[in-house]
Amino acid sequence: MHGAERGTADSRGRGGGDSRGAGDWWRRKSSPAKVETYTRWSFHFFGLAEFTAVGVPFGSGVWQGPVLWLPLITAVHCTLSVVTASRALDWTRGRRPRPVRLMVAFALVTAAVAAVALWTAEHGPGGKEVDTAAGGVFGVVLIFAACVTTLGVRGWRQALAVVAGYAAASGALALSLGAPAPAVLVSVAAVLIGGGFMATTSVFSVWLLDTVYRLDEARETRARLAVAEERLRFGRDLHDVMGRNLAVIALKSELAVQLARRGRPEAVEQMIEVQRIARESQREVRDVVRGYREADLGVELLGAQGVLTAAGIACEVRGEVGGLPSEVQSALGWVVRETTTNVLRHGNAGRCAVRVRVTDGKVVLTVENDGAEGTDGADREGAKAGADGAGSAGGGSGLAGLAERLRKVGGTLEAGIAGDGLFRVVAEVPLVVKDPVVSEVHA
């Protein structure tokens, strides 16, 4: 990882103003973060759309003279709308408390702008064009205000109550300023229909964002459960090996003590037996640890296919692993295990292909998955550093650790973007391994 950081820093230093900075900023985001960014900027665009709808008549010369201040105060309302939407989205993600005071202030500003617009339409200066434009401002600010306010509530009932409240407020304002009954009904219907549509969009957007985050959390939980299950398996195996032997050692040691106190020569025989069982236990523990640390390629391939399929990722496995040396299977099994974890935890893969082939006296394992646009840039740099031999000396976790492990058996590892949104990992291990060191695993 340190090598990845240095590589990233060097590339930035050499590139100066990298033209790919904006693209890298987007690619570094996780899928939920991308959806959140899209949702947040959509609501920011609503503020721009509101002002555009109000300011369109400005180009035709409508907003002039004493009514020029109406689009100006509407611009203030649009700015407050964007801020309220951003704070409300933060609240839905649990990052800040509900912005109650801001929502109340936003509602009061909305009422003030709507009242001024309606007064301008009914009693203000200007001709018919000004009256029509001011009436449009009245409806637009109420509809967009209903959309933004629903972000600060939970549930469809509360959202409908917000829309109904804004519709009722529009009717009350129209009646209080002397608007005719047909105009009052039209304004109420417009706010109810337009605000209802916009509020539905808001509620659905928040629901979609929450769903994406929950799916991502479920994926992380599944990965953690897989690790926990493997630890439990190791614990059970270790208990099965050591439980009986320790019980026998304790019993024979107690018997040897009793015999020694009585001066019986059988005590020596019992202690010899204790020594034999202790050595046998050491051997069995080493076998358990070796079996835990050494990955079987066939088992790992079946496990990867099962886990990825359960996660909704189409997985295709091709190639035969029978007859390969145990050292080769162990090294490549770790590659399958690590790459499967990366596919689950990074990016947004929908397909993964694993191929094993023997060529020119070496075994080549290729793992490809789509969704590479969601792969973290630091991970890619770490893979490159590991493949080039610049990984951590300890052979830590991740692709750099795999490269270190493969070098111990004379193998190589290459990883990176393969084009068309594919991320490819290629591991090569010679069939004849010289002085393999596969029992050492660095944490």
Short mmCIF file of C-alpha atoms in Angstrom, two decimals:
data_model
loop_
_atom_site.label_atom_id
_atom_site.label_comp_id
_atom_site.label_asym_id
_atom_site.label_seq_id
_atom_site.Cartn_x
_atom_site.Cartn_y
_atom_site.Cartn_z
CA MET A 1 0.00 0.00 0.00
CA HIS A 2 2.86 2.36 0.71
CA GLY A 3 4.18 1.58 -2.76
CA ALA A 4 0.76 2.45 -4.17
CA GLU A 5 0.77 5.76 -2.34
CA ARG A 6 4.23 6.60 -3.62
CA GLY A 7 3.25 5.63 -7.14
CA THR A 8 0.17 7.82 -6.98
CA ALA A 9 2.13 10.75 -5.58
CA ASP A 10 4.83 10.39 -8.25
CA SER A 11 2.30 10.28 -11.05
CA ARG A 12 0.66 13.41 -9.73
CA GLY A 13 3.97 15.16 -9.39
CA ARG A 14 5.04 14.27 -12.93
CA GLY A 15 1.67 15.03 -14.45
CA GLY A 16 1.20 18.37 -12.78
CA GLY A 17 -2.33 19.24 -13.78
CA ASP A 18 -3.57 15.79 -14.77
CA SER A 19 -6.36 16.05 -17.29
CA ARG A 20 -7.86 12.85 -15.93
CA GLY A 21 -8.39 14.35 -12.48
CA ALA A 22 -12.13 14.79 -12.86
CA GLY A 23 -12.57 11.29 -14.27
CA ASP A 24 -10.47 9.77 -11.50
CA TRP A 25 -12.56 11.64 -8.92
CA TRP A 26 -15.67 9.98 -10.29
CA ARG A 27 -14.11 6.50 -10.71
CA ARG A 28 -12.78 6.52 -7.16
CA LYS A 29 -16.31 6.80 -5.82
CA SER A 30 -18.16 3.68 -4.81
CA SER A 31 -21.44 2.84 -6.50
CA PRO A 32 -23.56 4.18 -3.58
CA ALA A 33 -21.49 7.38 -3.53
CA LYS A 34 -22.09 7.83 -7.25
CA VAL A 35 -25.84 7.42 -6.78
CA GLU A 36 -25.77 9.90 -3.91
CA THR A 37 -23.83 12.43 -5.98
CA TYR A 38 -26.29 12.06 -8.83
CA THR A 39 -29.27 12.46 -6.48
CA ARG A 40 -27.80 15.47 -4.73
CA TRP A 41 -27.00 17.30 -7.96
CA SER A 42 -30.43 16.47 -9.33
CA PHE A 43 -31.99 18.43 -6.49
CA HIS A 44 -29.47 21.20 -7.06
CA PHE A 45 -30.64 21.25 -10.65
CA PHE A 46 -34.23 21.66 -9.39
CA GLY A 47 -33.20 24.98 -7.89
CA LEU A 48 -31.75 26.04 -11.23
CA ALA A 49 -34.86 24.84 -13.04
CA GLU A 50 -37.05 26.86 -10.69
CA PHE A 51 -35.15 30.06 -11.34
CA THR A 52 -35.06 29.36 -15.07
CA ALA A 53 -38.84 28.95 -15.14
CA VAL A 54 -39.22 32.29 -13.35
CA GLY A 55 -36.52 34.13 -15.28
CA VAL A 56 -37.56 33.11 -18.80
CA PRO A 57 -39.90 36.11 -19.14
CA PHE A 58 -37.00 38.32 -18.11
CA GLY A 59 -35.51 38.05 -21.58
CA SER A 60 -38.73 39.32 -23.12
CA GLY A 61 -38.62 42.50 -21.04
CA VAL A 62 -41.35 41.56 -18.55
CA TRP A 63 -39.26 41.97 -15.39
CA GLN A 64 -38.50 45.65 -15.52
CA GLY A 65 -39.10 48.70 -13.43
CA PRO A 66 -40.82 48.24 -10.05
CA VAL A 67 -41.43 44.48 -10.56
CA LEU A 68 -37.77 43.67 -11.16
CA TRP A 69 -37.32 42.72 -7.53
CA LEU A 70 -39.71 39.74 -7.87
CA PRO A 71 -37.26 37.47 -9.76
CA LEU A 72 -34.52 38.68 -7.41
CA ILE A 73 -36.29 37.46 -4.27
CA THR A 74 -37.15 34.28 -6.17
CA ALA A 75 -33.41 33.75 -6.68
CA VAL A 76 -33.02 33.91 -2.89
CA HIS A 77 -35.75 31.29 -2.59
CA CYS A 78 -33.98 29.04 -5.11
CA THR A 79 -30.69 29.32 -3.21
CA LEU A 80 -32.41 28.46 0.07
CA SER A 81 -34.11 25.55 -1.71
CA VAL A 82 -30.74 24.08 -2.73
CA VAL A 83 -29.33 24.45 0.81
CA THR A 84 -32.43 22.88 2.37
CA ALA A 85 -32.32 19.93 -0.05
CA SER A 86 -28.64 19.31 0.71
CA ARG A 87 -29.17 19.41 4.49
CA ALA A 88 -32.24 17.19 4.25
CA LEU A 89 -30.32 14.60 2.21
CA ASP A 90 -27.60 14.64 4.87
CA TRP A 91 -30.31 13.93 7.43
CA THR A 92 -31.65 10.97 5.44
CA ARG A 93 -28.12 9.52 5.46
CA GLY A 94 -27.83 10.03 9.23
CA ARG A 95 -24.99 12.57 8.98
CA ARG A 96 -26.73 15.46 10.73
CA PRO A 97 -29.95 16.09 12.66
CA ARG A 98 -33.15 16.97 10.83
CA PRO A 99 -32.91 20.61 9.69
CA VAL A 100 -36.21 21.64 11.32
CA ARG A 101 -35.37 25.33 11.70
CA LEU A 102 -34.10 25.54 8.15
CA MET A 103 -37.25 23.86 6.85
CA VAL A 104 -39.45 26.30 8.80
CA ALA A 105 -37.46 29.25 7.46
CA PHE A 106 -37.74 27.83 3.96
CA ALA A 107 -41.52 27.50 4.32
CA LEU A 108 -41.82 31.10 5.55
CA VAL A 109 -39.70 32.42 2.68
CA THR A 110 -41.83 30.38 0.28
CA ALA A 111 -45.01 31.89 1.71
CA ALA A 112 -43.53 35.40 1.46
CA VAL A 113 -42.41 35.01 -2.17
CA ALA A 114 -45.75 33.41 -3.13
CA ALA A 115 -47.70 36.24 -1.43
CA VAL A 116 -45.64 38.93 -3.15
CA ALA A 117 -46.02 37.20 -6.52
CA LEU A 118 -49.78 36.83 -6.11
CA TRP A 119 -50.17 40.45 -4.96
CA THR A 120 -48.18 41.57 -8.01
CA ALA A 121 -50.46 39.52 -10.27
CA GLU A 122 -53.65 40.85 -8.69
CA HIS A 123 -52.85 44.41 -7.64
CA GLY A 124 -49.32 45.28 -8.78
CA PRO A 125 -48.14 47.49 -11.64
CA GLY A 126 -47.69 46.27 -15.16
CA GLY A 127 -49.84 44.81 -17.85
CA LYS A 128 -51.25 41.39 -18.58
CA GLU A 129 -47.84 39.89 -19.29
CA VAL A 130 -46.57 40.89 -15.85
CA ASP A 131 -49.69 39.46 -14.21
CA THR A 132 -49.26 36.16 -16.03
CA ALA A 133 -45.55 35.94 -15.19
CA ALA A 134 -46.19 36.79 -11.53
CA GLY A 135 -48.90 34.14 -11.36
CA GLY A 136 -46.39 31.67 -12.75
CA VAL A 137 -43.93 32.60 -10.00
CA PHE A 138 -46.67 31.97 -7.44
CA GLY A 139 -47.26 28.42 -8.68
CA VAL A 140 -43.63 27.53 -9.38
CA VAL A 141 -42.25 28.44 -5.93
CA LEU A 142 -45.01 26.48 -4.18
CA ILE A 143 -44.55 23.38 -6.35
CA PHE A 144 -40.76 23.28 -5.93
CA ALA A 145 -41.06 24.08 -2.22
CA ALA A 146 -43.32 21.05 -1.76
CA CYS A 147 -40.74 18.91 -3.57
CA VAL A 148 -37.86 20.05 -1.36
CA THR A 149 -39.82 19.91 1.91
CA THR A 150 -40.73 16.25 1.40
CA LEU A 151 -37.01 15.45 1.66
CA GLY A 152 -37.22 16.35 5.35
CA VAL A 153 -40.01 13.90 6.19
CA ARG A 154 -40.30 10.13 6.20
CA GLY A 155 -43.05 8.06 4.66
CA TRP A 156 -45.65 8.60 1.98
CA ARG A 157 -48.29 9.88 4.38
CA GLN A 158 -46.13 12.70 5.64
CA ALA A 159 -45.11 13.56 2.06
CA LEU A 160 -48.75 13.72 0.98
CA ALA A 161 -49.52 15.88 4.02
CA VAL A 162 -46.77 18.30 2.96
CA VAL A 163 -48.18 18.55 -0.57
CA ALA A 164 -51.72 19.00 0.71
CA GLY A 165 -50.50 21.68 3.12
CA TYR A 166 -48.83 23.68 0.34
CA ALA A 167 -51.93 23.30 -1.85
CA ALA A 168 -54.17 24.52 0.96
CA ALA A 169 -51.78 27.40 1.66
CA SER A 170 -51.93 28.45 -1.99
CA GLY A 171 -55.73 28.55 -1.83
CA ALA A 172 -55.73 30.50 1.42
CA LEU A 173 -53.27 33.07 0.03
CA ALA A 174 -55.30 33.45 -3.15
CA LEU A 175 -58.51 33.99 -1.22
CA SER A 176 -56.92 36.45 1.20
CA LEU A 177 -55.62 38.61 -1.67
CA GLY A 178 -58.95 38.73 -3.42
CA ALA A 179 -58.42 36.26 -6.25
CA PRO A 180 -61.59 34.98 -7.93
CA ALA A 181 -62.86 31.53 -7.04
CA PRO A 182 -61.93 29.88 -10.38
CA ALA A 183 -58.36 31.19 -10.05
CA VAL A 184 -58.20 29.83 -6.49
CA LEU A 185 -59.30 26.37 -7.63
CA VAL A 186 -56.80 26.41 -10.49
CA SER A 187 -53.93 27.38 -8.17
CA VAL A 188 -54.86 24.67 -5.65
CA ALA A 189 -55.11 22.03 -8.39
CA ALA A 190 -51.83 23.12 -9.97
CA VAL A 191 -49.93 22.96 -6.69
CA LEU A 192 -51.58 19.67 -5.74
CA ILE A 193 -50.80 17.97 -9.06
CA GLY A 194 -47.39 19.54 -9.73
CA GLY A 195 -46.27 19.34 -6.11
CA GLY A 196 -47.53 15.74 -5.87
CA PHE A 197 -45.53 14.72 -8.92
CA MET A 198 -42.37 16.44 -7.69
CA ALA A 199 -42.82 15.06 -4.16
CA THR A 200 -43.17 11.54 -5.58
CA THR A 201 -39.87 12.06 -7.38
CA SER A 202 -38.22 13.18 -4.15
CA VAL A 203 -39.52 10.28 -2.06
CA PHE A 204 -38.56 7.73 -4.72
CA SER A 205 -35.06 9.23 -5.07
CA VAL A 206 -34.45 9.00 -1.31
CA TRP A 207 -35.82 5.43 -1.24
CA LEU A 208 -33.54 4.43 -4.12
CA LEU A 209 -30.52 5.99 -2.42
CA ASP A 210 -31.27 4.19 0.86
CA THR A 211 -31.72 0.90 -1.00
CA VAL A 212 -28.37 1.23 -2.77
CA TYR A 213 -26.58 1.89 0.53
CA ARG A 214 -28.33 -1.02 2.21
CA LEU A 215 -27.34 -3.37 -0.61
CA ASP A 216 -23.75 -2.21 -0.28
CA GLU A 217 -23.86 -2.78 3.49
CA ALA A 218 -25.32 -6.24 2.88
CA ARG A 219 -22.43 -7.04 0.55
CA GLU A 220 -19.92 -5.94 3.20
CA THR A 221 -21.77 -7.98 5.82
CA ARG A 222 -21.70 -11.04 3.58
CA ALA A 223 -17.95 -10.70 3.16
CA ARG A 224 -17.45 -10.34 6.92
CA LEU A 225 -19.67 -13.37 7.57
CA ALA A 226 -17.60 -15.42 5.14
CA VAL A 227 -14.45 -14.50 7.06
CA ALA A 228 -16.15 -15.26 10.38
CA GLU A 229 -17.33 -18.63 9.08
CA GLU A 230 -13.80 -19.52 8.02
CA ARG A 231 -12.51 -18.57 11.46
CA LEU A 232 -15.17 -20.74 13.10
CA ARG A 233 -14.18 -23.64 10.88
CA PHE A 234 -10.56 -23.24 11.87
CA GLY A 235 -11.58 -23.04 15.53
CA ARG A 236 -13.64 -26.22 15.26
CA ASP A 237 -10.80 -28.10 13.54
CA LEU A 238 -8.32 -26.95 16.15
CA HIS A 239 -10.68 -27.90 18.96
CA ASP A 240 -11.26 -31.34 17.51
CA VAL A 241 -7.52 -31.94 17.26
CA MET A 242 -6.45 -30.52 20.61
CA GLY A 243 -9.46 -31.23 22.81
CA ARG A 244 -9.00 -34.98 23.17
CA ASN A 245 -5.21 -34.86 23.26
CA LEU A 246 -5.11 -32.23 26.00
CA ALA A 247 -7.62 -34.18 28.04
CA VAL A 248 -5.44 -37.32 27.75
CA ILE A 249 -2.30 -35.33 28.62
CA ALA A 250 -3.98 -33.89 31.71
CA LEU A 251 -5.19 -37.32 32.83
CA LYS A 252 -1.88 -39.07 32.31
CA SER A 253 0.04 -36.23 33.96
CA GLU A 254 -2.17 -36.52 37.04
CA LEU A 255 -1.66 -40.28 37.05
CA ALA A 256 2.12 -39.83 36.74
CA VAL A 257 2.09 -37.44 39.72
CA GLN A 258 0.21 -39.94 41.86
CA LEU A 259 2.55 -42.76 40.84
CA ALA A 260 5.63 -40.63 41.48
CA ARG A 261 4.41 -39.77 44.99
CA ARG A 262 4.09 -43.47 45.70
CA GLY A 263 7.55 -44.16 44.26
CA ARG A 264 6.18 -46.32 41.50
CA PRO A 265 8.41 -46.73 38.38
CA GLU A 266 5.30 -46.65 36.15
CA ALA A 267 5.34 -42.85 36.52
CA VAL A 268 8.21 -42.66 34.02
CA GLU A 269 6.22 -44.66 31.48
CA GLN A 270 3.24 -42.33 31.88
CA MET A 271 5.39 -39.24 31.34
CA ILE A 272 6.94 -40.82 28.25
CA GLU A 273 3.40 -41.33 26.97
CA VAL A 274 2.58 -37.69 27.78
CA GLN A 275 5.64 -36.62 25.81
CA ARG A 276 4.56 -38.74 22.85
CA ILE A 277 1.04 -37.34 22.86
CA ALA A 278 2.39 -33.78 23.10
CA ARG A 279 4.59 -34.31 20.06
CA GLU A 280 1.71 -35.89 18.19
CA SER A 281 -0.43 -32.88 19.08
CA GLN A 282 2.22 -30.55 17.72
CA ARG A 283 2.25 -32.46 14.45
CA GLU A 284 -1.55 -32.42 14.18
CA VAL A 285 -1.71 -28.68 14.93
CA ARG A 286 0.85 -28.04 12.19
CA ASP A 287 -1.29 -30.10 9.81
CA VAL A 288 -4.39 -28.08 10.72
CA VAL A 289 -2.58 -24.76 10.29
CA ARG A 290 -1.00 -25.89 7.04
CA GLY A 291 -4.38 -26.98 5.72
CA TYR A 292 -5.85 -23.64 6.75
CA ARG A 293 -3.05 -21.61 5.21
CA GLU A 294 -2.61 -23.66 2.05
CA ALA A 295 -5.48 -23.15 -0.37
CA ASP A 296 -6.64 -25.98 -2.63
CA LEU A 297 -7.26 -24.61 -6.13
CA GLY A 298 -10.18 -26.89 -6.94
CA VAL A 299 -11.95 -26.12 -3.67
CA GLU A 300 -11.32 -22.40 -4.06
CA LEU A 301 -12.71 -22.40 -7.61
CA LEU A 302 -15.91 -24.13 -6.51
CA GLY A 303 -16.21 -21.84 -3.51
CA ALA A 304 -15.67 -18.72 -5.62
CA GLN A 305 -18.31 -19.81 -8.12
CA GLY A 306 -20.80 -20.51 -5.34
CA VAL A 307 -20.19 -17.25 -3.47
CA LEU A 308 -20.29 -15.05 -6.57
CA THR A 309 -23.43 -16.74 -7.87
CA ALA A 310 -25.12 -16.23 -4.50
CA ALA A 311 -24.18 -12.55 -4.70
CA GLY A 312 -25.91 -12.22 -8.09
CA ILE A 313 -22.68 -12.21 -10.10
CA ALA A 314 -22.54 -14.58 -13.05
CA CYS A 315 -19.38 -16.66 -12.65
CA GLU A 316 -17.85 -18.89 -15.32
CA VAL A 317 -15.01 -21.27 -14.44
CA ARG A 318 -13.03 -23.05 -17.17
CA GLY A 319 -10.03 -25.36 -17.02
CA GLU A 320 -8.88 -28.49 -15.20
CA VAL A 321 -6.79 -28.44 -12.04
CA GLY A 322 -6.32 -32.16 -11.54
CA GLY A 323 -2.71 -33.33 -11.47
CA LEU A 324 -1.19 -29.97 -10.66
CA PRO A 325 1.50 -29.91 -7.95
CA SER A 326 0.23 -29.02 -4.47
CA GLU A 327 2.50 -25.95 -4.29
CA VAL A 328 1.04 -24.61 -7.54
CA GLN A 329 -2.53 -25.27 -6.41
CA SER A 330 -1.88 -23.59 -3.08
CA ALA A 331 -0.40 -20.44 -4.64
CA LEU A 332 -3.13 -20.10 -7.27
CA GLY A 333 -5.82 -20.95 -4.74
CA TRP A 334 -4.84 -17.85 -2.78
CA VAL A 335 -5.16 -15.79 -5.96
CA VAL A 336 -8.70 -17.09 -6.48
CA ARG A 337 -9.58 -16.38 -2.85
CA GLU A 338 -8.26 -12.81 -2.91
CA THR A 339 -9.69 -11.89 -6.31
CA THR A 340 -13.10 -13.24 -5.31
CA THR A 341 -13.05 -11.02 -2.23
CA ASN A 342 -12.11 -8.03 -4.38
CA VAL A 343 -14.96 -8.71 -6.81
CA LEU A 344 -17.42 -8.84 -3.91
CA ARG A 345 -16.17 -5.79 -2.09
CA HIS A 346 -15.12 -3.44 -4.90
CA GLY A 347 -16.72 -2.16 -8.05
CA ASN A 348 -20.15 -3.19 -9.31
CA ALA A 349 -19.47 -6.46 -11.07
CA GLY A 350 -22.19 -8.39 -12.85
CA ARG A 351 -19.96 -11.02 -14.45
CA CYS A 352 -16.74 -12.80 -13.54
CA ALA A 353 -14.76 -15.30 -15.60
CA VAL A 354 -12.01 -17.59 -14.23
CA ARG A 355 -9.80 -19.61 -16.55
CA VAL A 356 -7.00 -22.05 -15.73
CA ARG A 357 -4.70 -23.29 -18.49
CA VAL A 358 -1.33 -25.02 -18.74
CA THR A 359 1.08 -23.72 -21.39
CA ASP A 360 4.84 -23.72 -21.90
CA GLY A 361 5.58 -25.44 -18.61
CA LYS A 362 3.55 -23.04 -16.49
CA VAL A 363 0.03 -22.68 -15.15
CA VAL A 364 -1.80 -19.46 -16.04
CA LEU A 365 -4.78 -18.32 -13.98
CA THR A 366 -6.86 -15.46 -15.42
CA VAL A 367 -9.65 -13.72 -13.50
CA GLU A 368 -11.72 -11.05 -15.26
CA ASN A 369 -14.68 -9.08 -13.97
CA ASP A 370 -16.65 -6.15 -15.28
CA GLY A 371 -17.57 -3.08 -13.20
CA ALA A 372 -13.94 -1.91 -13.18
CA GLU A 373 -15.07 1.74 -13.16
CA GLY A 374 -15.87 1.30 -9.48
CA THR A 375 -12.43 -0.03 -8.59
CA ASP A 376 -10.52 2.27 -6.31
CA GLY A 377 -7.54 3.97 -7.89
CA ALA A 378 -5.31 3.14 -4.95
CA ASP A 379 -6.15 -0.54 -5.39
CA ARG A 380 -5.09 -0.41 -9.02
CA GLU A 381 -1.84 1.26 -8.10
CA GLY A 382 -1.31 -1.32 -5.38
CA ALA A 383 -1.82 -4.11 -7.88
CA LYS A 384 0.66 -2.56 -10.27
CA ALA A 385 3.21 -2.08 -7.49
CA GLY A 386 2.77 -5.65 -6.34
CA ALA A 387 3.17 -7.04 -9.83
CA ASP A 388 6.31 -5.04 -10.36
CA GLY A 389 7.81 -6.26 -7.11
CA ALA A 390 7.35 -2.98 -5.29
CA GLY A 391 4.89 -4.27 -2.77
CA SER A 392 5.46 -4.34 0.92
CA ALA A 393 8.33 -6.50 2.00
CA GLY A 394 6.07 -8.31 4.41
CA GLY A 395 3.78 -9.53 1.70
CA GLY A 396 0.68 -8.08 3.28
CA SER A 397 -2.87 -8.62 2.24
CA GLY A 398 -4.30 -7.67 -1.12
CA LEU A 399 -2.84 -8.01 -4.60
CA ALA A 400 0.58 -6.82 -3.50
CA GLY A 401 0.65 -9.66 -0.94
CA LEU A 402 -0.33 -12.13 -3.66
CA ALA A 403 2.54 -10.96 -5.84
CA GLU A 404 4.91 -11.55 -2.92
CA ARG A 405 3.49 -15.03 -2.37
CA LEU A 406 3.80 -15.96 -6.06
CA ARG A 407 7.39 -14.75 -6.25
CA LYS A 408 8.29 -17.29 -3.57
CA VAL A 409 7.31 -20.08 -5.96
CA GLY A 410 8.78 -18.40 -9.04
CA GLY A 411 5.46 -16.98 -10.25
CA THR A 412 4.29 -13.55 -11.39
CA LEU A 413 1.15 -11.47 -11.00
CA GLU A 414 -0.29 -8.81 -13.30
CA ALA A 415 -3.42 -6.82 -12.51
CA GLY A 416 -5.08 -3.79 -14.03
CA ILE A 417 -7.78 -2.36 -16.27
CA ALA A 418 -8.14 -4.40 -19.46
CA GLY A 419 -10.47 -2.04 -21.32
CA ASP A 420 -14.25 -2.01 -21.79
CA GLY A 421 -14.76 -1.76 -18.04
CA LEU A 422 -12.89 -5.02 -17.33
CA PHE A 423 -10.46 -5.60 -14.47
CA ARG A 424 -8.07 -8.50 -15.15
CA VAL A 425 -5.74 -10.44 -12.86
CA VAL A 426 -3.26 -12.84 -14.48
CA ALA A 427 -1.16 -15.16 -12.30
CA GLU A 428 1.54 -17.44 -13.71
CA VAL A 429 3.27 -20.20 -11.76
CA PRO A 430 5.81 -22.69 -13.18
CA LEU A 431 4.86 -26.36 -13.01
CA VAL A 432 8.23 -27.20 -11.48
CA VAL A 433 8.61 -25.20 -8.26
CA LYS A 434 12.08 -24.82 -6.83
CA ASP A 435 12.38 -24.51 -3.06
CA PRO A 436 8.76 -23.57 -2.50
CA VAL A 437 7.93 -21.65 0.62
CA VAL A 438 4.18 -21.89 0.97
CA SER A 439 3.74 -22.46 4.68
CA GLU A 440 4.77 -18.92 5.62
CA VAL A 441 1.87 -16.49 5.57
CA HIS A 442 2.44 -12.90 6.54
CA ALA A 443 -0.36 -11.17 8.34
#
